[in-house]
């Protein structure tokens, strides 16, 4: 841009204002600072700006409450909202009230610069930003950077009917995210119907999804609605979509393409009026490559992919999650407990192969089995089935433990977490992805985001590296350190 970007920044924290002002001036912006909501409104009504950046909590008002007024006065003025609250509800409220985007404190200044430039470009295009209502409680817990990325993506999806595929390991909360997208979305007044594709016998999947007429097969004594009909005007959640038999995938694809279906044994087409959200703990791209999942169905379902981070990648969320599960335990009639700092530290050293579900079960067991009000690190170790000091090997220098040894230790705990049951199918590909993702991320970081150098470092073709970055959902910025 030839002209300086005019930016208005509102935050009652002087130190934050100074940091933002310095960063914006370094990129050539003309910056005006406001220290409260009243001053923000005074500047908005008297001056012209390309971008507004405002904190949520200010001494005289809530920044979110001013957004509708700014939108009414300047419908095309992009507003970036900052907040240290860092919850899904904050991101959703910012989006529904017309914010251009949402920044969780503390944020990276490179991300701030990217958003300001993007917002200024949108301002020139004069494109309005949508809003939508919601009436649901906060369903997700966590303020880590990984969860902030998820919240931002979910907030953008709330006013749409786009098909979403949620990927993530078992226990990360894929159905919770699907329910949040439904309960805060435009179809929230309709039903939410969940179907576990792995739990339906192969020969009953079509009947389960599309319903059947009387006499359609032996034992069909009356007509039955399928899940598509039950979910009419609402959301159909297809869990474990990677376990859907290949022959049933063909029928599902036809329905998504044509927008209608017929019941088993029926001849009258029925129009589809549902939003599809799918979920899987498998690598659908690998299933496509192996001929076990239809490529055309894959692209129909993965219009918007969402990836849920494993708990080991969001350990800063552990205290909030533990507090949440302790409160839930009290609601179930258990005694009020608390975790000692040492116990929380011990939780942060666990691998969490079962993710948030494993943590929830652990908290519940500790509440039941311990008579003391304060849960100790020793109690955590005993409940995890470990001897005191077993976690000391987590402190080993990487040179003292080979990769094979580390993977073997991880896998032993992973199998142990599932008890007598086996882990979900597709373990080989999941483990490869676990190793491949940090390898590529660290290589990109080492080369400051230079894909050509990273491909050379890894010994990969550049196009192969690009494909893996896309498939693994890796985000990076050129010049990052």
Coordinates of C-alpha atoms in Angstrom, one line a residue:
X1 CA 0.0 0.0 0.0
X2 CA 1.3 3.5 -0.8
X3 CA -0.7 5.3 1.9
X4 CA -0.1 4.6 5.5
X5 CA -2.6 2.3 7.2
X6 CA -4.5 4.3 9.8
X7 CA -5.0 2.2 12.9
X8 CA -6.9 3.0 16.2
X9 CA -5.7 0.9 19.2
X10 CA -7.7 0.8 22.4
X11 CA -6.3 -0.9 25.5
X12 CA -6.1 0.3 29.1
X13 CA -2.7 -1.4 29.6
X14 CA -0.1 1.2 28.8
X15 CA 2.7 -1.4 28.3
X16 CA 0.6 -3.3 25.8
X17 CA -0.3 -0.1 24.0
X18 CA 3.4 0.8 23.7
X19 CA 4.4 -2.6 22.3
X20 CA 1.6 -2.5 19.7
X21 CA 2.3 1.1 18.8
X22 CA 6.0 0.4 18.2
X23 CA 5.2 -2.7 16.1
X24 CA 2.6 -0.9 13.9
X25 CA 4.8 2.2 13.4
X26 CA 7.6 -0.1 12.3
X27 CA 5.4 -1.4 9.5
X28 CA 4.6 2.2 8.5
X29 CA 1.1 2.6 10.1
X30 CA -0.3 5.9 11.4
X31 CA -1.3 5.0 14.9
X32 CA -3.9 6.6 17.3
X33 CA -4.0 5.3 20.9
X34 CA -7.1 5.2 23.2
X35 CA -6.9 4.1 26.8
X36 CA -10.6 3.3 27.4
X37 CA -13.9 2.7 25.7
X38 CA -15.1 6.3 25.8
X39 CA -12.0 7.5 24.1
X40 CA -12.3 4.7 21.5
X41 CA -15.8 5.8 20.7
X42 CA -14.8 9.5 20.6
X43 CA -12.1 8.8 18.0
X44 CA -14.3 6.5 15.9
X45 CA -17.0 9.1 15.6
X46 CA -14.6 12.0 14.9
X47 CA -11.9 10.5 12.7
X48 CA -11.4 8.1 9.9
X49 CA -9.5 4.8 10.3
X50 CA -8.6 1.7 8.2
X51 CA -8.5 -0.7 11.1
X52 CA -9.5 -0.7 14.8
X53 CA -7.8 -2.9 17.4
X54 CA -9.6 -3.1 20.8
X55 CA -9.2 -5.0 24.0
X56 CA -12.4 -6.7 25.4
X57 CA -12.0 -5.6 29.1
X58 CA -11.6 -1.9 29.6
X59 CA -12.3 0.1 32.8
X60 CA -15.4 1.9 31.6
X61 CA -17.0 -0.7 29.2
X62 CA -16.7 -4.0 27.4
X63 CA -15.0 -3.7 24.0
X64 CA -17.5 -6.3 22.6
X65 CA -20.4 -4.2 23.6
X66 CA -19.1 -1.3 21.4
X67 CA -18.7 -3.4 18.3
X68 CA -22.4 -3.2 17.2
X69 CA -22.3 0.6 17.5
X70 CA -19.1 0.8 15.4
X71 CA -20.6 -1.5 12.8
X72 CA -23.7 0.6 12.7
X73 CA -21.7 3.8 12.2
X74 CA -19.0 2.3 9.9
X75 CA -20.3 -1.0 8.4
X76 CA -17.1 -1.6 6.4
X77 CA -14.6 -0.7 9.2
X78 CA -12.7 -3.9 10.3
X79 CA -12.3 -4.4 14.0
X80 CA -9.7 -6.7 15.5
X81 CA -10.6 -7.8 19.0
X82 CA -7.9 -8.7 21.7
X83 CA -8.6 -10.7 24.8
X84 CA -6.7 -12.4 27.6
X85 CA -9.8 -14.5 28.4
X86 CA -9.0 -16.8 25.5
X87 CA -12.1 -18.9 25.4
X88 CA -14.3 -20.2 22.6
X89 CA -17.1 -17.9 23.8
X90 CA -14.9 -14.8 23.5
X91 CA -14.0 -15.8 19.9
X92 CA -17.6 -16.5 19.0
X93 CA -19.0 -13.3 20.6
X94 CA -16.3 -11.3 18.7
X95 CA -17.3 -12.9 15.4
X96 CA -21.0 -12.7 16.0
X97 CA -20.8 -9.0 16.7
X98 CA -18.9 -8.3 13.5
X99 CA -15.2 -8.5 14.5
X100 CA -12.9 -9.0 11.6
X101 CA -10.7 -11.3 13.7
X102 CA -9.8 -12.2 17.2
X103 CA -6.3 -12.2 18.9
X104 CA -5.6 -14.1 22.1
X105 CA -3.2 -12.4 24.4
X106 CA -0.3 -12.8 24.4
X107 CA 0.0 -12.8 20.7
X108 CA 2.8 -12.9 18.1
X109 CA 3.6 -9.4 16.6
X110 CA 4.0 -11.1 13.2
X111 CA 0.4 -12.3 13.5
X112 CA -0.7 -8.8 14.5
X113 CA 1.0 -7.4 11.4
X114 CA -0.6 -10.0 9.1
X115 CA -4.1 -9.3 10.5
X116 CA -3.7 -5.5 10.2
X117 CA -2.6 -5.7 6.6
X118 CA -5.4 -8.2 5.8
X119 CA -8.0 -6.1 7.5
X120 CA -6.8 -2.9 5.7
X121 CA -7.0 -4.7 2.4
X122 CA -10.6 -5.9 3.2
X123 CA -11.5 -2.4 4.2
X124 CA -10.6 -1.1 0.7
X125 CA -12.7 -3.9 -0.8
X126 CA -15.7 -2.7 1.4
X127 CA -16.7 -6.3 2.3
X128 CA -19.1 -6.6 5.3
X129 CA -18.5 -9.1 8.0
X130 CA -21.3 -11.4 9.0
X131 CA -22.9 -11.9 12.5
X132 CA -25.0 -14.5 14.1
X133 CA -26.7 -15.2 17.5
X134 CA -26.0 -17.9 19.9
X135 CA -27.5 -19.1 23.1
X136 CA -25.2 -21.9 24.4
X137 CA -22.8 -22.2 27.3
X138 CA -19.0 -22.4 26.7
X139 CA -18.5 -26.1 25.7
X140 CA -14.7 -26.2 25.3
X141 CA -12.0 -25.8 27.9
X142 CA -8.5 -24.4 27.2
X143 CA -6.6 -21.2 26.5
X144 CA -3.5 -22.6 24.8
X145 CA -2.4 -21.3 21.4
X146 CA -3.5 -24.5 19.8
X147 CA -7.0 -24.1 21.2
X148 CA -7.0 -20.4 20.2
X149 CA -6.4 -21.4 16.5
X150 CA -9.3 -23.9 16.9
X151 CA -11.6 -21.3 18.4
X152 CA -10.9 -18.8 15.6
X153 CA -11.7 -21.4 13.0
X154 CA -14.9 -22.5 14.7
X155 CA -16.0 -18.9 15.1
X156 CA -15.7 -18.4 11.4
X157 CA -17.8 -21.5 10.7
X158 CA -20.7 -20.7 13.0
X159 CA -22.7 -18.7 10.5
X160 CA -22.2 -21.2 7.7
X161 CA -23.6 -24.6 6.7
X162 CA -20.2 -25.8 5.3
X163 CA -19.4 -29.4 5.6
X164 CA -16.7 -30.0 8.3
X165 CA -14.4 -32.9 9.0
X166 CA -12.9 -33.0 12.4
X167 CA -9.7 -35.0 12.8
X168 CA -7.8 -35.9 16.0
X169 CA -6.7 -38.7 18.2
X170 CA -9.1 -40.6 20.3
X171 CA -10.2 -38.7 23.4
X172 CA -9.5 -35.2 22.1
X173 CA -13.2 -34.2 22.0
X174 CA -14.2 -34.4 18.4
X175 CA -17.9 -34.8 19.2
X176 CA -17.8 -31.9 21.6
X177 CA -16.5 -29.7 18.8
X178 CA -19.2 -31.0 16.5
X179 CA -21.9 -30.3 19.1
X180 CA -20.5 -26.8 19.6
X181 CA -20.6 -26.0 15.9
X182 CA -24.3 -27.1 15.9
X183 CA -25.5 -25.5 19.1
X184 CA -24.0 -22.1 18.2
X185 CA -24.7 -22.3 14.5
X186 CA -27.6 -21.4 12.3
X187 CA -29.2 -24.9 12.6
X188 CA -29.1 -24.9 16.4
X189 CA -32.9 -25.1 16.6
X190 CA -32.8 -28.4 14.7
X191 CA -31.8 -31.8 16.0
X192 CA -28.2 -33.0 16.4
X193 CA -28.0 -36.6 15.4
X194 CA -24.8 -38.5 16.0
X195 CA -23.9 -41.8 14.3
X196 CA -20.9 -43.9 15.1
X197 CA -20.0 -45.5 11.8
X198 CA -17.7 -48.0 13.5
X199 CA -20.5 -49.4 15.6
X200 CA -23.0 -50.2 12.8
X201 CA -22.9 -53.7 11.2
X202 CA -21.9 -53.4 7.5
X203 CA -25.2 -54.8 6.2
X204 CA -27.2 -52.3 8.2
X205 CA -25.4 -49.1 7.4
X206 CA -27.7 -48.0 4.5
X207 CA -30.8 -48.8 6.5
X208 CA -29.4 -46.8 9.5
X209 CA -28.6 -43.8 7.4
X210 CA -31.4 -43.7 4.9
X211 CA -34.2 -45.7 6.6
X212 CA -36.2 -48.6 5.1
X213 CA -39.7 -49.4 4.0
X214 CA -41.8 -52.2 5.4
X215 CA -40.7 -55.5 3.9
X216 CA -37.4 -54.1 2.5
X217 CA -35.6 -57.0 4.1
X218 CA -36.3 -59.9 6.5
X219 CA -37.3 -58.4 9.8
X220 CA -38.4 -55.0 8.5
X221 CA -41.9 -55.2 9.8
X222 CA -42.6 -51.4 9.6
X223 CA -41.2 -48.3 8.0
X224 CA -38.3 -46.7 9.9
X225 CA -36.8 -43.2 9.4
X226 CA -33.0 -43.1 8.8
X227 CA -30.6 -40.7 10.4
X228 CA -30.8 -38.3 7.5
X229 CA -34.5 -37.9 8.0
X230 CA -34.1 -37.7 11.8
X231 CA -31.6 -34.9 11.4
X232 CA -33.8 -32.8 9.0
X233 CA -33.2 -29.0 9.5
X234 CA -30.3 -29.9 11.9
X235 CA -26.9 -31.5 11.9
X236 CA -25.9 -35.1 11.1
X237 CA -22.6 -36.0 12.8
X238 CA -20.9 -39.0 11.2
X239 CA -18.4 -40.1 13.8
X240 CA -15.5 -42.5 12.8
X241 CA -16.2 -41.9 9.1
X242 CA -12.9 -43.6 8.3
X243 CA -14.4 -46.9 9.3
X244 CA -17.3 -46.6 6.8
X245 CA -17.3 -49.6 4.4
X246 CA -16.2 -48.7 0.9
X247 CA -19.5 -49.8 -0.7
X248 CA -21.5 -47.6 1.7
X249 CA -19.3 -44.7 0.9
X250 CA -20.6 -44.8 -2.7
X251 CA -24.2 -44.4 -1.5
X252 CA -23.3 -41.5 0.8
X253 CA -21.4 -39.8 -2.0
X254 CA -24.4 -40.0 -4.3
X255 CA -26.6 -38.4 -1.6
X256 CA -24.1 -35.5 -1.0
X257 CA -23.9 -34.9 -4.8
X258 CA -27.6 -35.1 -5.6
X259 CA -29.0 -33.7 -2.4
X260 CA -31.6 -36.4 -2.1
X261 CA -31.9 -40.1 -1.2
X262 CA -34.4 -43.0 -1.2
X263 CA -35.1 -45.3 1.7
X264 CA -34.1 -48.9 1.4
X265 CA -36.9 -50.5 -0.5
X266 CA -38.5 -47.2 -1.4
X267 CA -38.8 -45.3 -4.7
X268 CA -39.7 -41.8 -3.7
X269 CA -36.8 -39.4 -3.5
X270 CA -36.4 -37.5 -0.3
X271 CA -34.6 -34.1 -0.2
X272 CA -31.6 -33.7 2.1
X273 CA -31.8 -30.8 4.5
X274 CA -29.0 -31.4 6.9
X275 CA -25.5 -30.1 7.7
X276 CA -22.9 -32.8 7.6
X277 CA -20.1 -32.9 10.2
X278 CA -17.7 -35.9 10.1
X279 CA -15.0 -37.0 12.4
X280 CA -12.2 -39.5 12.4
X281 CA -9.0 -40.5 14.3
X282 CA -7.7 -41.9 11.0
X283 CA -5.6 -40.3 8.3
X284 CA -8.2 -40.1 5.5
X285 CA -5.6 -39.1 3.0
X286 CA -3.7 -42.3 3.7
X287 CA -6.9 -44.3 3.4
X288 CA -7.5 -42.7 0.0
X289 CA -3.9 -43.5 -1.1
X290 CA -4.5 -47.2 0.0
X291 CA -7.8 -47.5 -1.8
X292 CA -9.8 -47.8 1.4
X293 CA -11.6 -44.4 1.1
X294 CA -13.2 -42.8 -1.9
X295 CA -11.2 -39.8 -3.1
X296 CA -14.3 -38.0 -4.3
X297 CA -16.1 -38.5 -1.0
X298 CA -13.0 -37.3 0.8
X299 CA -13.2 -34.0 -1.0
X300 CA -16.9 -33.7 -0.4
X301 CA -16.5 -34.2 3.3
X302 CA -13.3 -32.2 3.8
X303 CA -14.6 -28.9 2.7
X304 CA -13.3 -27.4 5.9
X305 CA -10.9 -29.6 7.9
X306 CA -10.5 -29.0 11.7
X307 CA -7.7 -30.7 13.6
X308 CA -7.9 -31.1 17.3
X309 CA -4.6 -31.0 19.1
X310 CA -3.6 -33.9 21.4
X311 CA -3.4 -33.0 25.1
X312 CA 0.4 -33.3 25.1
X313 CA 0.4 -30.3 22.7
X314 CA -1.7 -28.2 25.0
X315 CA -0.3 -29.0 28.5
X316 CA -0.9 -25.4 29.6
X317 CA -4.6 -26.2 29.6
X318 CA -4.2 -28.9 32.2
X319 CA -5.1 -26.7 35.3
X320 CA -8.3 -25.4 33.6
X321 CA -9.2 -28.9 32.5
X322 CA -8.6 -30.4 35.9
X323 CA -10.6 -27.7 37.6
X324 CA -13.5 -28.3 35.2
X325 CA -13.5 -32.1 35.8
X326 CA -13.2 -31.5 39.6
X327 CA -16.4 -29.4 39.4
X328 CA -18.1 -32.0 37.4
X329 CA -17.2 -34.6 40.0
X330 CA -18.7 -32.5 42.7
X331 CA -21.9 -32.3 40.6
X332 CA -21.9 -36.1 40.5
X333 CA -21.9 -36.3 44.3
X334 CA -18.2 -36.7 44.9
X335 CA -16.3 -34.8 47.6
X336 CA -14.6 -31.5 46.6
X337 CA -10.9 -32.1 46.0
X338 CA -7.9 -30.0 44.8
X339 CA -4.6 -31.0 43.2
X340 CA -1.4 -30.0 44.8
X341 CA 1.1 -28.0 42.7
X342 CA 3.3 -31.1 42.7
X343 CA 0.4 -33.2 41.4
X344 CA -0.3 -30.8 38.6
X345 CA 3.4 -30.9 37.7
X346 CA 3.2 -34.7 37.6
X347 CA 0.2 -34.5 35.3
X348 CA 2.2 -32.3 32.9
X349 CA 4.9 -35.0 32.7
X350 CA 2.5 -37.7 31.5
X351 CA 2.2 -38.6 27.8
X352 CA -1.6 -38.7 27.8
X353 CA -2.1 -41.3 25.1
X354 CA -5.8 -41.2 25.9
X355 CA -5.9 -37.4 25.8
X356 CA -8.6 -35.4 27.5
X357 CA -10.8 -38.5 28.1
X358 CA -8.0 -40.1 29.9
X359 CA -7.5 -37.0 32.1
X360 CA -11.2 -36.9 32.9
X361 CA -11.3 -40.5 34.0
X362 CA -8.1 -40.0 36.0
X363 CA -9.6 -37.1 37.9
X364 CA -12.7 -39.0 38.6
X365 CA -10.8 -42.0 39.9
X366 CA -8.6 -39.8 42.1
X367 CA -11.7 -38.2 43.6
X368 CA -13.2 -41.6 44.4
X369 CA -10.1 -43.3 45.7
X370 CA -8.5 -40.6 47.8
X371 CA -9.9 -39.6 51.2
X372 CA -7.6 -36.6 51.5
X373 CA -8.9 -33.3 50.2
X374 CA -5.6 -32.5 48.5
X375 CA -4.4 -34.9 45.8
X376 CA -0.7 -35.5 45.9
X377 CA 1.8 -36.4 43.2
X378 CA 2.2 -39.8 44.8
X379 CA -1.5 -40.4 44.5
X380 CA -1.3 -39.5 40.8
X381 CA 1.6 -41.9 40.3
X382 CA -0.3 -44.7 42.1
X383 CA -3.4 -44.1 40.1
X384 CA -1.5 -44.1 36.8
X385 CA 0.0 -47.4 37.8
X386 CA 3.5 -46.0 38.1
X387 CA 6.2 -46.3 40.8
X388 CA 7.4 -43.1 42.4
X389 CA 10.3 -41.9 40.3
X390 CA 9.3 -43.7 37.1
X391 CA 8.7 -40.4 35.4
X392 CA 12.3 -39.4 36.0
X393 CA 13.2 -40.7 32.6
X394 CA 11.2 -37.8 31.2
X395 CA 14.1 -35.6 32.3
X396 CA 16.7 -37.5 30.4
X397 CA 18.8 -35.6 27.9
X398 CA 17.8 -36.5 24.4
X399 CA 21.3 -37.9 23.8
X400 CA 20.8 -40.5 26.6
X401 CA 17.7 -42.1 24.9
X402 CA 17.5 -43.2 21.3
X403 CA 14.4 -42.5 19.2
X404 CA 13.6 -46.2 19.1
X405 CA 13.6 -46.4 22.9
X406 CA 11.4 -43.3 23.2
X407 CA 8.9 -44.6 20.7
X408 CA 8.8 -48.0 22.5
X409 CA 8.2 -46.3 25.9
X410 CA 5.4 -44.2 24.4
X411 CA 3.7 -47.2 22.7
X412 CA 3.8 -49.3 25.9
X413 CA 1.9 -46.6 27.7
X414 CA -0.4 -46.1 24.8
X415 CA -1.4 -49.8 24.8
X416 CA -1.6 -49.8 28.6
X417 CA -4.1 -46.9 28.5
X418 CA -6.5 -49.0 26.5
X419 CA -6.5 -51.8 29.1
X420 CA -7.8 -55.1 27.7
X421 CA -9.1 -53.4 24.5
X422 CA -7.0 -52.7 21.4
X423 CA -6.3 -49.2 20.2
X424 CA -8.3 -48.0 17.2
X425 CA -7.2 -49.4 13.8
X426 CA -4.7 -47.4 11.8
X427 CA -2.0 -47.2 14.5
X428 CA 0.9 -47.5 12.1
X429 CA 0.0 -44.4 10.1
X430 CA -0.9 -42.4 13.3
X431 CA 2.6 -43.1 14.7
X432 CA 4.3 -42.2 11.5
X433 CA 2.3 -38.9 11.5
X434 CA 3.3 -38.3 15.1
X435 CA 7.0 -38.5 14.1
X436 CA 6.6 -36.8 10.8
X437 CA 4.8 -33.7 12.0
X438 CA 7.4 -32.4 14.5
X439 CA 10.2 -33.4 12.1
X440 CA 8.8 -31.1 9.4
X441 CA 7.8 -28.3 11.8
X442 CA 11.3 -28.2 13.4
X443 CA 12.9 -28.3 9.9
X444 CA 10.8 -25.4 8.8
X445 CA 11.7 -23.5 12.0
X446 CA 15.4 -24.2 11.5
X447 CA 15.2 -22.8 7.9
X448 CA 13.0 -19.9 9.0
X449 CA 10.1 -21.2 6.9
X450 CA 12.1 -21.7 3.7
X451 CA 10.5 -24.7 2.0
X452 CA 13.3 -25.2 -0.5
X453 CA 15.9 -25.4 2.2
X454 CA 13.6 -27.6 4.4
X455 CA 13.0 -30.1 1.5
X456 CA 16.8 -30.3 1.0
X457 CA 17.4 -30.8 4.7
X458 CA 14.8 -33.6 4.8
X459 CA 15.8 -35.2 1.6
X460 CA 12.4 -34.7 0.1
X461 CA 11.1 -33.3 -3.2
X462 CA 9.7 -29.8 -2.7
X463 CA 6.3 -30.8 -4.0
X464 CA 6.2 -33.8 -1.6
X465 CA 7.0 -31.5 1.3
X466 CA 4.3 -29.1 0.3
X467 CA 1.8 -32.0 0.1
X468 CA 2.8 -33.2 3.6
X469 CA 2.5 -29.6 5.0
X470 CA -1.0 -29.4 3.6
X471 CA -2.0 -32.9 4.7
X472 CA -0.7 -32.5 8.3
X473 CA -2.2 -29.0 8.6
X474 CA 1.2 -27.4 9.5
X475 CA 1.1 -23.6 9.6
X476 CA 4.3 -21.5 9.5
X477 CA 5.4 -18.1 8.5
X478 CA 8.4 -17.3 6.2
X479 CA 11.2 -15.8 8.3
X480 CA 9.9 -17.3 11.5
X481 CA 12.5 -18.1 14.1

